[in-house]
Amino acid sequence: MGKLSCKNLLPCCMGHPTATSPAGATAGVSVEVSDRYVEIKNGIFELTLSNPDGIVTGVRYNGVDNLMEILNKEDNRGIKGTEFRIIYQDENQAEVSFVRTWDPSLEGKAVPLNIDKRFIVLRGCSGFYTYGIYEHQEGWPGFSMAETRVAFKLRKDKFHYMALADDRQRIMPMPEDRVPPRGQQLAYPEAVLLVDPINPDLRGEVDDKYQYSCEDQYNNVHGWISFDPPIGFWQITPSDEFRTGGPLKQNLTSHVGPTMLAMFLSGHYAGDDLTPKFMTGEYWKKVHGPVFMYLNSSWDGSDPTLLWEDAKVQMMIEKESWPYCFALSDDFQKTEQRGCISGRLLVRDRYLDDADLYATSAYVGLALPGDAGSWQRECKGYQFWCRAEDDGSFCIRNIVAGDYNLYAWVPGFIGDYKLEATLTISSGDDIYLGDLVYEPPRDGPTMWEIGIPDRSASEFYVPDPNPNYVNRLYINHPDRFRQYGLWERYAELYPDSDLVYTIGQSDYTTDWFFAQVNRRTDQNTYQPTTWQIKFNIDSVVPNSTYKFRVALASSANAELQVRFNDQDRSVPHFTTGLIGRDNAIARHGIHGLYWLFNIDVSGAWLVLGMNTIYLKQPRNQSPFQGLMYDYLRMEGPSGS
């Protein structure tokens, strides 16, 4: 099999005081194969995989025979391989493969993909790596893929404490708590009121896996802690390159089960826009991962939550080790095969400043060629993102060779930047782009604005939850929008008439509800809502065109109709039509996909003195149809 040329086989956990006891840490890696199982050991833990399925059936660690839920049937664990082989094995490393090959006899029975599931165990490493190589060959039937992920079901008698972030961790309910009579389903199956949980401290709380979603840019490590014995089981994703939809895309993490997910692709908080659709005969191949399943433990019985701190350290080590040199698939490009680009992004808005401004903290990224902003709906290729420095300078490293467009958006400014030239990245490239200038949409001076252009509704008024439906984790929390049922609070705050916002008097942090939702009636039906923006004009420029810009943070089977000074006008001055399926209102997301609408406003529609803009969302079949606004701005005529 040859020798590995990689000089650094150990990105993970040698020397961490909480990672593992030294006993066995220097043992070599061994692989034992039987008719039913493949066992990989390295003296720290043992990984058992079904043969030839490639299903993780056992993880033995720190004196516990199996950290996986032993009550979970082995035939209920995802896509099964049909062919097993050892890719490489010596005392320092083992990589094994479980392949499921598609052929026309499987049409209608299995998704038309070749799937190669890989597992890697390294010497001295407290955990294992896994990745998948998906291929759709020419001539194969078309299909859509709504979701793909790696899921782990841990032992419910051991793992009760879940951690996603420094301020998002807690003791969790048991799976039995989610079914009657212990649990009561709420508006949809994922949301359950804990009526009589096994742990009485959780009584009266709401459990909903969507309350634990996370933007991919922050979704690097999450997992579970067992207090007896003190063990952590963590999912570490060191790179977002194989995820879809860009850095703001939200995905599930961990939730009651205890379940731990490594999401590669999903339509959550986006809808069908982020479901890749493959044409008949379209060739496609992509590597998802590797991701790292990290195990740690406390020798001395000290505070088990310190295992979270150690997992964060390990996450940084994994990120610094990316791209892994030890993943042996030729389809996973190593550092020397990848390229780098750098440059500086400036913002040009002459109504704000005569000089170009630094694009401070801009999101700058590469994705498949497309229109400006298309990256947030792109779901077949790789994406590479960074945040610009204070002076707008950026550097994106370790880019997989291929053709891309460079995209960006700048917090504080609306719209999307795209560099028109297609960039071809080749192995070893180090491309300097120099200064790039983004000119955000702007026709005239700002008359007034509402909100902050940051693609989120979080700056607006998020109410306290109904005290009967609280998740205590999110009380007095920055993510207070993750509480269940907030959409119903609108009708309580505005029982008879809708929101009216007066420029110069109202405050968007208290007077602009975070979502324009339907009003629930006493008959359990839903009424459309019409919000008003009132503003004063001292003079109207005749025969002129003003601009009304509306940036939406979310739309769920909704429509925005805009009328100027005529609420009863049968045909609105502007309508988006039916847009969006991101479901962010029901799933506590505070944003889904971003939409920007630039509306020409005839001066003839305006009057001297007080004007009113009517914002109507007419679709009212469901409580979850609605809009979240990001930012609204009225501009005067150009040159005024």
XYZ file of C-alpha atoms in Angstrom:
640
model
C 0.000 0.000 0.000
C 3.011 2.292 0.171
C 4.070 4.823 2.755
C 2.276 8.035 3.596
C 4.176 11.185 2.703
C 2.241 13.341 5.127
C 4.472 14.886 7.789
C 1.736 15.751 10.273
C -0.468 12.787 11.058
C -1.668 14.137 14.382
C -3.887 17.198 14.267
C -5.858 15.807 17.176
C -5.521 15.620 20.892
C -2.100 14.387 21.888
C -1.252 15.977 25.215
C -4.649 17.338 26.205
C -5.107 16.750 29.944
C -8.793 15.962 29.615
C -8.633 14.106 26.322
C -7.666 10.643 27.466
C -5.468 8.853 29.945
C -1.926 8.197 28.747
C -2.446 4.454 28.987
C -2.616 3.072 25.447
C -2.138 6.484 23.855
C 1.002 5.328 22.060
C -0.469 2.047 20.787
C -0.569 1.544 17.048
C -3.716 1.388 14.931
C -5.152 -2.064 14.221
C -8.011 -3.251 12.002
C -9.881 -6.510 12.558
C -12.338 -7.674 9.904
C -15.023 -10.321 10.328
C -18.063 -11.298 8.304
C -20.267 -8.829 10.162
C -18.007 -6.147 11.592
C -14.908 -4.038 11.070
C -13.161 -3.046 14.319
C -10.532 -0.300 14.394
C -8.519 0.282 17.569
C -5.753 2.664 18.584
C -5.391 2.036 22.317
C -7.600 5.015 23.201
C -10.929 3.903 21.767
C -12.444 1.207 19.559
C -14.668 1.910 16.574
C -17.000 -0.844 15.336
C -18.566 -0.607 11.879
C -21.011 -3.039 10.283
C -19.623 -4.967 7.308
C -20.293 -4.146 4.475
C -22.879 -1.514 5.500
C -20.426 0.923 7.078
C -22.812 1.809 9.910
C -21.247 2.914 13.213
C -22.536 0.289 15.635
C -20.103 0.784 18.500
C -17.708 3.258 20.100
C -15.892 1.840 23.114
C -14.133 4.443 25.234
C -12.999 5.143 28.795
C -14.400 1.937 30.246
C -17.819 2.246 28.570
C -18.505 -0.664 26.207
C -20.553 1.421 23.790
C -21.293 5.144 23.687
C -23.848 4.603 20.910
C -27.487 3.911 21.720
C -27.529 0.125 21.866
C -31.337 0.085 21.646
C -31.208 1.640 18.182
C -31.613 -1.112 15.573
C -28.618 -1.583 13.331
C -30.826 -1.590 10.229
C -32.212 1.865 11.058
C -29.093 3.914 10.511
C -28.980 5.362 7.019
C -27.418 4.473 3.687
C -25.735 1.093 3.612
C -22.613 0.176 1.737
C -22.379 -3.027 -0.240
C -18.594 -3.321 -0.608
C -15.915 -2.929 2.081
C -12.216 -2.376 1.558
C -9.214 -1.156 3.504
C -7.789 1.903 1.764
C -4.686 2.062 3.955
C -3.481 0.644 7.211
C -0.290 0.806 9.230
C 0.478 1.523 12.879
C -0.098 5.258 12.357
C -3.323 5.303 10.395
C -6.221 3.292 9.073
C -8.690 4.440 6.425
C -11.552 2.171 5.409
C -14.207 2.521 2.724
C -17.787 1.332 2.405
C -19.123 1.816 -1.115
C -22.644 1.603 -2.435
C -22.580 1.553 -6.241
C -25.688 2.465 -8.223
C -26.758 0.751 -11.422
C -29.932 0.921 -13.541
C -31.442 -2.116 -11.788
C -31.814 0.124 -8.693
C -33.849 2.795 -10.509
C -36.847 3.746 -8.386
C -35.420 1.895 -5.382
C -32.344 3.946 -4.480
C -31.045 7.429 -5.136
C -28.880 7.410 -8.306
C -25.551 8.091 -6.614
C -22.362 6.217 -5.996
C -21.642 6.787 -2.313
C -18.275 6.069 -0.731
C -18.309 6.366 3.070
C -14.842 6.703 4.564
C -13.625 6.382 8.170
C -10.160 7.322 9.436
C -8.500 6.478 12.760
C -5.068 7.916 13.613
C -2.527 6.812 16.173
C -2.735 8.727 19.448
C -5.973 10.408 18.375
C -9.043 10.417 20.596
C -11.708 10.228 17.941
C -12.367 9.327 14.328
C -12.902 11.135 11.052
C -15.575 10.407 8.480
C -16.372 11.748 5.038
C -18.466 10.858 2.016
C -17.774 11.003 -1.707
C -20.944 11.338 -3.780
C -21.023 10.819 -7.555
C -23.811 11.117 -10.137
C -22.614 9.745 -13.441
C -23.447 10.698 -17.000
C -26.504 8.905 -18.313
C -28.066 8.369 -14.895
C -31.610 9.564 -14.147
C -32.229 12.969 -12.647
C -33.184 13.438 -8.998
C -33.365 15.962 -6.167
C -31.547 15.645 -2.849
C -33.281 17.475 -0.028
C -30.867 16.543 2.733
C -27.692 14.631 3.475
C -25.900 14.370 6.801
C -24.095 12.166 9.301
C -26.182 11.371 12.388
C -25.188 9.777 15.684
C -27.602 8.492 18.322
C -25.834 8.364 21.683
C -26.794 6.449 24.812
C -29.723 8.119 26.492
C -28.791 6.628 29.883
C -25.433 8.451 29.757
C -25.626 11.662 27.741
C -27.972 14.245 29.234
C -26.039 17.531 28.889
C -25.847 19.211 25.481
C -23.520 22.052 24.461
C -23.581 24.130 21.264
C -21.927 27.367 22.385
C -20.705 29.058 25.554
C -24.203 30.407 26.163
C -26.181 27.552 24.592
C -25.838 24.473 26.775
C -28.113 22.698 29.207
C -29.513 19.500 30.685
C -31.852 18.090 28.047
C -35.099 16.105 28.186
C -35.237 12.386 27.497
C -36.718 11.076 24.238
C -39.599 9.559 26.240
C -40.493 13.067 27.389
C -41.512 14.021 23.861
C -44.336 11.485 23.475
C -47.711 11.284 25.279
C -48.460 11.262 28.111
C -45.190 12.926 29.137
C -45.184 15.341 26.214
C -47.859 17.271 24.353
C -47.348 18.156 20.698
C -47.772 21.845 19.907
C -48.309 23.512 16.528
C -46.100 21.025 14.665
C -44.507 17.658 15.565
C -41.039 19.014 16.374
C -42.365 21.298 19.134
C -43.446 19.529 22.328
C -44.566 20.842 25.709
C -42.964 18.818 28.534
C -45.989 18.007 30.689
C -44.525 15.285 32.920
C -40.825 14.885 32.084
C -38.634 12.294 33.791
C -36.573 15.190 35.136
C -39.168 17.308 36.992
C -36.978 20.411 36.690
C -37.919 20.534 33.003
C -41.687 20.503 33.538
C -43.521 23.185 31.568
C -40.718 23.828 29.081
C -40.888 23.541 25.308
C -38.499 21.252 23.461
C -37.986 21.784 19.730
C -34.900 20.729 17.785
C -35.092 23.910 15.701
C -34.404 25.963 18.816
C -30.855 24.578 18.609
C -30.157 25.532 15.006
C -26.993 27.467 14.220
C -25.574 29.484 11.349
C -22.866 27.514 9.583
C -20.269 30.222 10.246
C -20.553 29.387 13.974
C -21.434 25.701 13.616
C -18.003 24.171 14.225
C -18.387 22.107 17.398
C -21.330 20.733 19.348
C -22.158 17.599 21.241
C -22.961 15.884 24.505
C -21.504 15.276 27.950
C -22.014 12.273 30.205
C -21.491 13.120 33.879
C -21.030 9.506 35.041
C -18.493 8.672 33.840
C -17.382 12.145 32.677
C -17.174 11.751 28.885
C -17.681 14.168 26.011
C -18.754 13.110 22.513
C -18.319 15.986 20.031
C -18.945 16.648 16.370
C -16.303 19.005 14.952
C -16.683 20.471 11.465
C -13.408 22.282 10.681
C -14.444 23.745 7.308
C -17.656 25.011 5.718
C -16.398 24.435 2.187
C -18.649 21.444 1.491
C -21.776 22.983 3.038
C -24.268 24.839 0.887
C -25.830 28.281 1.015
C -22.974 30.338 2.433
C -21.963 31.340 5.967
C -25.438 32.495 7.088
C -27.142 29.206 6.193
C -28.699 27.696 9.299
C -28.585 23.996 10.075
C -29.576 21.638 12.827
C -26.925 20.667 15.376
C -27.676 18.429 18.367
C -31.069 17.735 19.895
C -33.014 15.309 22.089
C -32.166 11.724 21.301
C -29.440 12.316 22.332
C -28.814 13.060 18.664
C -25.746 14.687 17.096
C -25.710 15.792 13.449
C -23.106 16.808 10.918
C -25.278 18.504 8.308
C -23.850 18.646 4.800
C -26.895 19.781 2.847
C -30.440 20.736 3.843
C -33.315 22.989 2.846
C -33.848 24.175 6.413
C -34.415 27.955 6.582
C -34.300 28.109 2.802
C -36.816 25.698 1.287
C -36.637 24.196 -2.162
C -34.167 26.874 -3.292
C -31.420 24.913 -1.526
C -32.384 21.477 -2.794
C -29.951 20.506 -5.558
C -31.727 19.217 -8.649
C -29.726 16.985 -10.966
C -30.710 16.633 -14.588
C -30.710 13.282 -16.345
C -27.146 12.623 -17.413
C -25.617 15.494 -15.414
C -22.202 14.608 -14.019
C -21.537 15.658 -10.418
C -19.039 14.642 -7.784
C -18.413 16.152 -4.376
C -16.600 15.334 -1.135
C -18.592 15.995 2.045
C -16.248 16.265 5.010
C -14.124 15.034 6.610
C -15.711 15.820 9.955
C -14.251 14.728 13.284
C -15.976 12.848 16.107
C -13.951 13.802 19.165
C -13.971 11.920 22.465
C -12.696 13.402 25.708
C -12.925 12.576 29.389
C -11.986 13.957 32.776
C -9.484 11.922 34.765
C -10.030 13.504 38.140
C -13.808 13.948 38.147
C -13.518 17.729 37.946
C -16.328 19.819 36.468
C -17.454 17.819 33.410
C -18.447 21.011 31.617
C -14.712 21.665 31.248
C -14.947 19.015 28.539
C -16.709 21.682 26.462
C -13.739 24.009 26.895
C -11.419 21.236 25.748
C -13.658 20.503 22.751
C -13.370 24.155 21.678
C -9.576 23.933 21.852
C -9.716 20.770 19.776
C -11.952 22.487 17.247
C -9.341 25.207 16.738
C -6.636 22.572 16.256
C -8.753 20.851 13.611
C -9.448 24.139 11.808
C -5.741 24.938 11.734
C -5.036 21.476 10.315
C -7.417 21.925 7.374
C -7.272 20.612 4.702
C -6.296 17.305 6.283
C -3.233 15.763 4.711
C -4.193 12.241 5.810
C -7.541 11.864 3.960
C -6.541 9.523 1.143
C -9.269 9.951 -1.466
C -7.845 11.536 -4.607
C -11.034 13.588 -4.739
C -10.134 15.414 -1.513
C -7.590 18.043 -2.506
C -4.618 18.613 -0.219
C -3.000 21.954 0.561
C -0.522 21.866 -2.311
C -3.359 21.206 -4.796
C -5.343 24.232 -3.705
C -5.068 27.953 -4.347
C -5.377 31.294 -2.565
C -6.773 34.723 -3.434
C -6.485 38.045 -1.632
C -7.338 41.675 -2.164
C -9.161 44.600 -0.588
C -12.827 45.519 -0.824
C -13.990 49.138 -0.688
C -17.483 50.623 -0.659
C -18.411 53.607 -2.822
C -21.509 55.561 -1.770
C -21.192 59.226 -2.669
C -24.280 60.100 -0.649
C -22.421 58.947 2.466
C -18.842 60.003 1.786
C -16.800 61.574 -0.995
C -14.089 58.976 -0.446
C -14.310 55.205 -0.787
C -15.007 53.477 2.520
C -13.389 50.355 3.913
C -15.629 47.282 3.642
C -15.018 46.491 7.298
C -16.004 42.939 8.302
C -17.389 42.210 4.839
C -18.244 38.632 3.993
C -16.132 37.734 0.962
C -16.449 34.361 -0.696
C -16.066 32.148 -3.731
C -18.911 30.021 -5.081
C -19.893 28.566 -8.435
C -20.370 31.175 -11.180
C -23.769 32.854 -11.092
C -25.563 36.129 -10.520
C -24.777 38.485 -7.654
C -26.159 36.924 -4.481
C -26.619 33.511 -6.078
C -24.273 31.988 -3.495
C -27.049 31.831 -0.902
C -29.041 29.464 -3.145
C -26.047 27.574 -4.553
C -26.069 23.916 -3.532
C -23.866 21.802 -5.795
C -20.329 23.160 -5.547
C -17.826 24.167 -2.885
C -17.838 27.585 -1.223
C -15.000 29.428 0.509
C -15.626 32.435 2.755
C -13.759 34.819 5.012
C -14.413 38.057 6.897
C -12.552 41.141 5.736
C -10.286 43.058 8.089
C -11.049 46.575 9.333
C -9.473 48.040 6.198
C -11.439 45.721 3.886
C -8.492 43.462 3.106
C -9.263 39.765 2.717
C -7.482 36.490 2.059
C -9.185 33.204 1.179
C -6.940 30.171 1.474
C -7.152 26.493 0.573
C -9.528 26.897 -2.358
C -10.309 23.710 -4.287
C -9.193 24.092 -7.900
C -12.006 25.126 -10.231
C -13.988 28.035 -11.676
C -15.665 30.524 -9.340
C -17.133 33.960 -9.027
C -16.080 36.167 -6.146
C -19.019 37.464 -4.119
C -19.349 39.747 -1.110
C -21.802 41.590 1.068
C -21.007 44.278 3.590
C -22.800 44.678 6.939
C -24.283 48.159 7.017
C -24.958 48.224 3.263
C -27.671 46.644 1.168
C -27.225 44.388 -1.822
C -24.611 41.980 -3.121
C -21.238 42.449 -4.771
C -19.964 40.227 -7.550
C -16.651 40.452 -9.401
C -17.686 40.067 -13.030
C -14.625 38.076 -14.084
C -14.750 34.325 -13.562
C -11.772 33.210 -11.483
C -10.044 29.967 -12.378
C -8.181 28.592 -9.379
C -5.386 26.145 -10.154
C -3.104 24.195 -7.872
C -0.633 26.463 -6.100
C -2.227 29.727 -7.255
C -1.770 32.810 -5.100
C -3.837 35.488 -6.826
C -3.847 39.115 -5.683
C -6.896 41.004 -6.924
C -5.928 44.455 -5.678
C -8.637 46.939 -4.713
C -12.215 46.010 -5.581
C -15.035 48.546 -5.279
C -18.615 47.742 -4.348
C -21.229 50.350 -5.209
C -24.348 49.433 -3.215
C -27.773 50.324 -4.630
C -28.288 54.054 -4.244
C -30.188 56.644 -6.313
C -30.568 59.547 -3.917
C -30.081 60.808 -0.368
C -31.588 58.971 2.577
C -34.857 60.535 3.668
C -35.342 57.951 6.422
C -34.458 54.365 7.264
C -35.707 51.594 9.547
C -33.449 48.861 10.909
C -29.858 47.810 10.237
C -28.841 46.226 6.899
C -27.384 43.007 8.304
C -29.703 40.341 6.777
C -31.353 39.682 10.132
C -34.462 40.888 11.971
C -32.764 40.595 15.354
C -32.574 44.359 15.952
C -36.361 44.687 15.902
C -38.771 44.040 18.781
C -38.693 40.414 19.895
C -41.373 39.883 22.550
C -41.180 37.782 25.669
C -42.618 34.323 25.111
C -45.934 33.156 26.445
C -45.000 32.034 29.981
C -46.701 28.693 29.280
C -44.309 27.939 26.403
C -40.810 28.817 27.565
C -37.431 27.278 26.901
C -35.521 28.505 29.950
C -32.239 28.484 28.073
C -33.352 31.532 26.087
C -34.622 33.724 28.918
C -32.600 36.984 28.863
C -30.540 35.505 26.039
C -29.183 37.203 22.877
C -31.073 34.551 20.890
C -34.391 35.317 22.571
C -36.020 34.941 19.139
C -35.598 31.164 19.506
C -38.509 30.931 21.950
C -41.554 29.004 20.781
C -44.790 30.685 19.707
C -43.608 34.277 19.338
C -45.739 34.645 16.205
C -48.850 34.514 18.416
C -47.688 37.487 20.501
C -48.397 39.889 17.638
C -52.182 39.548 17.977
C -51.863 40.130 21.728
C -49.859 43.324 21.183
C -52.070 44.510 18.302
C -55.495 42.962 19.012
C -57.611 45.383 16.980
C -55.383 47.330 14.627
C -52.004 46.774 13.017
C -48.586 48.255 13.619
C -48.108 51.933 12.786
C -44.556 53.278 12.661
C -43.993 57.037 12.577
C -40.649 58.282 11.315
C -39.016 60.582 13.840
C -41.128 59.320 16.725
C -41.078 55.510 16.694
C -38.120 53.349 17.694
C -37.591 50.183 15.645
C -36.175 48.322 18.648
C -39.487 48.634 20.474
C -42.096 49.628 17.877
C -41.342 47.356 14.911
C -42.375 43.744 15.553
C -39.706 41.313 14.374
C -42.038 39.532 11.933
C -45.074 40.599 9.933
C -47.355 37.670 10.690
C -51.057 37.011 10.352
C -53.408 37.866 13.201
C -55.085 34.929 14.857
C -58.803 35.403 15.506
C -61.031 33.972 18.203
C -62.307 31.505 15.593
C -58.777 30.146 15.031
C -58.606 31.647 11.580
C -55.968 34.086 10.399
C -56.331 37.606 9.084
C -53.835 39.359 6.804
C -52.025 42.313 8.340
C -51.203 45.736 6.935
C -48.465 47.758 8.562
C -48.105 51.513 8.110
C -45.055 53.773 7.870
C -45.906 57.454 8.360
C -43.441 60.159 7.333
C -43.538 63.871 6.671
C -42.358 65.595 3.469
C -41.755 69.349 3.384
C -41.627 69.508 -0.406
C -42.261 67.093 -3.258
C -40.081 67.421 -6.336
C -42.492 67.383 -9.328
C -42.026 64.825 -12.119
C -39.395 63.075 -10.015
C -38.768 59.488 -8.949
C -38.035 58.552 -5.373
C -36.763 55.128 -4.327
C -38.152 52.831 -1.638
C -35.775 49.982 -0.821
C -37.016 46.977 1.130
C -34.605 44.280 2.249
C -36.302 41.177 3.625
C -34.591 38.790 6.031
C -37.179 36.070 5.492
C -40.292 35.106 3.571
C -42.454 32.050 4.150
C -45.133 31.524 1.473
C -45.739 35.240 1.721
C -46.230 38.311 -0.421
C -45.413 41.958 0.171
C -47.803 44.485 -1.337
C -46.825 48.171 -1.132
C -49.261 51.049 -1.503
C -48.520 54.757 -1.165
C -51.200 56.974 0.443
C -54.024 54.739 -0.807
C -54.756 51.720 1.359
C -57.811 50.747 -0.714
C -56.131 50.837 -4.110
C -57.188 47.572 -5.786
C -53.849 47.029 -7.509
C -50.856 47.740 -5.262
C -48.176 50.104 -6.485
C -45.753 47.201 -6.032
C -45.959 43.514 -5.168
C -43.329 40.825 -4.779
C -45.788 38.100 -5.695
C -45.692 34.887 -3.686
C -42.113 34.341 -2.499
C -40.083 32.227 -0.100
C -40.361 28.906 1.661
C -37.776 29.345 4.406
C -40.153 28.728 7.347
C -37.972 30.848 9.633
C -40.961 32.124 11.645
C -42.027 28.655 12.778
C -38.445 27.498 13.244
C -37.244 30.429 15.365
C -34.697 31.471 12.781
C -34.745 35.339 12.796
C -33.766 35.103 9.119
C -33.986 32.823 6.126
C -32.964 33.858 2.638
C -32.267 37.508 1.815
C -34.409 39.436 -0.655
C -33.887 43.011 -1.868
C -36.571 45.010 -3.661
C -35.886 48.445 -5.162
C -39.176 50.223 -5.811
C -39.529 53.276 -8.018
C -41.868 55.792 -6.359
C -43.456 58.431 -8.547
C -43.509 61.871 -6.984
C -47.191 61.956 -7.976
C -47.894 59.276 -5.355
C -46.604 61.514 -2.563
C -48.118 64.569 -0.908
C -46.900 67.562 1.038
C -47.057 66.870 4.764
C -47.813 63.424 6.208
C -47.512 60.400 3.907
C -48.349 56.772 4.632
C -46.846 53.631 3.124
C -49.032 50.558 3.547
C -47.207 47.219 3.744
C -49.690 44.375 3.331
C -48.992 40.643 3.596
C -52.219 39.175 2.170
C -51.556 35.420 2.367
C -53.397 34.094 5.407
C -53.852 30.324 5.262
C -51.391 29.660 8.100
C -49.912 31.330 11.192
C -46.450 30.810 9.710
C -46.958 32.756 6.489
C -45.195 36.044 6.918
C -42.192 38.264 6.422
C -39.204 39.381 8.406
C -37.724 42.716 7.422
C -34.016 43.404 7.395
C -33.981 47.108 6.493
C -36.170 49.747 4.811
C -35.015 53.031 3.281
C -36.666 55.911 1.463
C -34.421 57.869 -0.883
C -35.075 61.283 -2.383
C -34.699 61.890 -6.120
C -31.179 61.677 -7.491
C -29.333 64.952 -7.195
C -31.710 66.308 -4.592
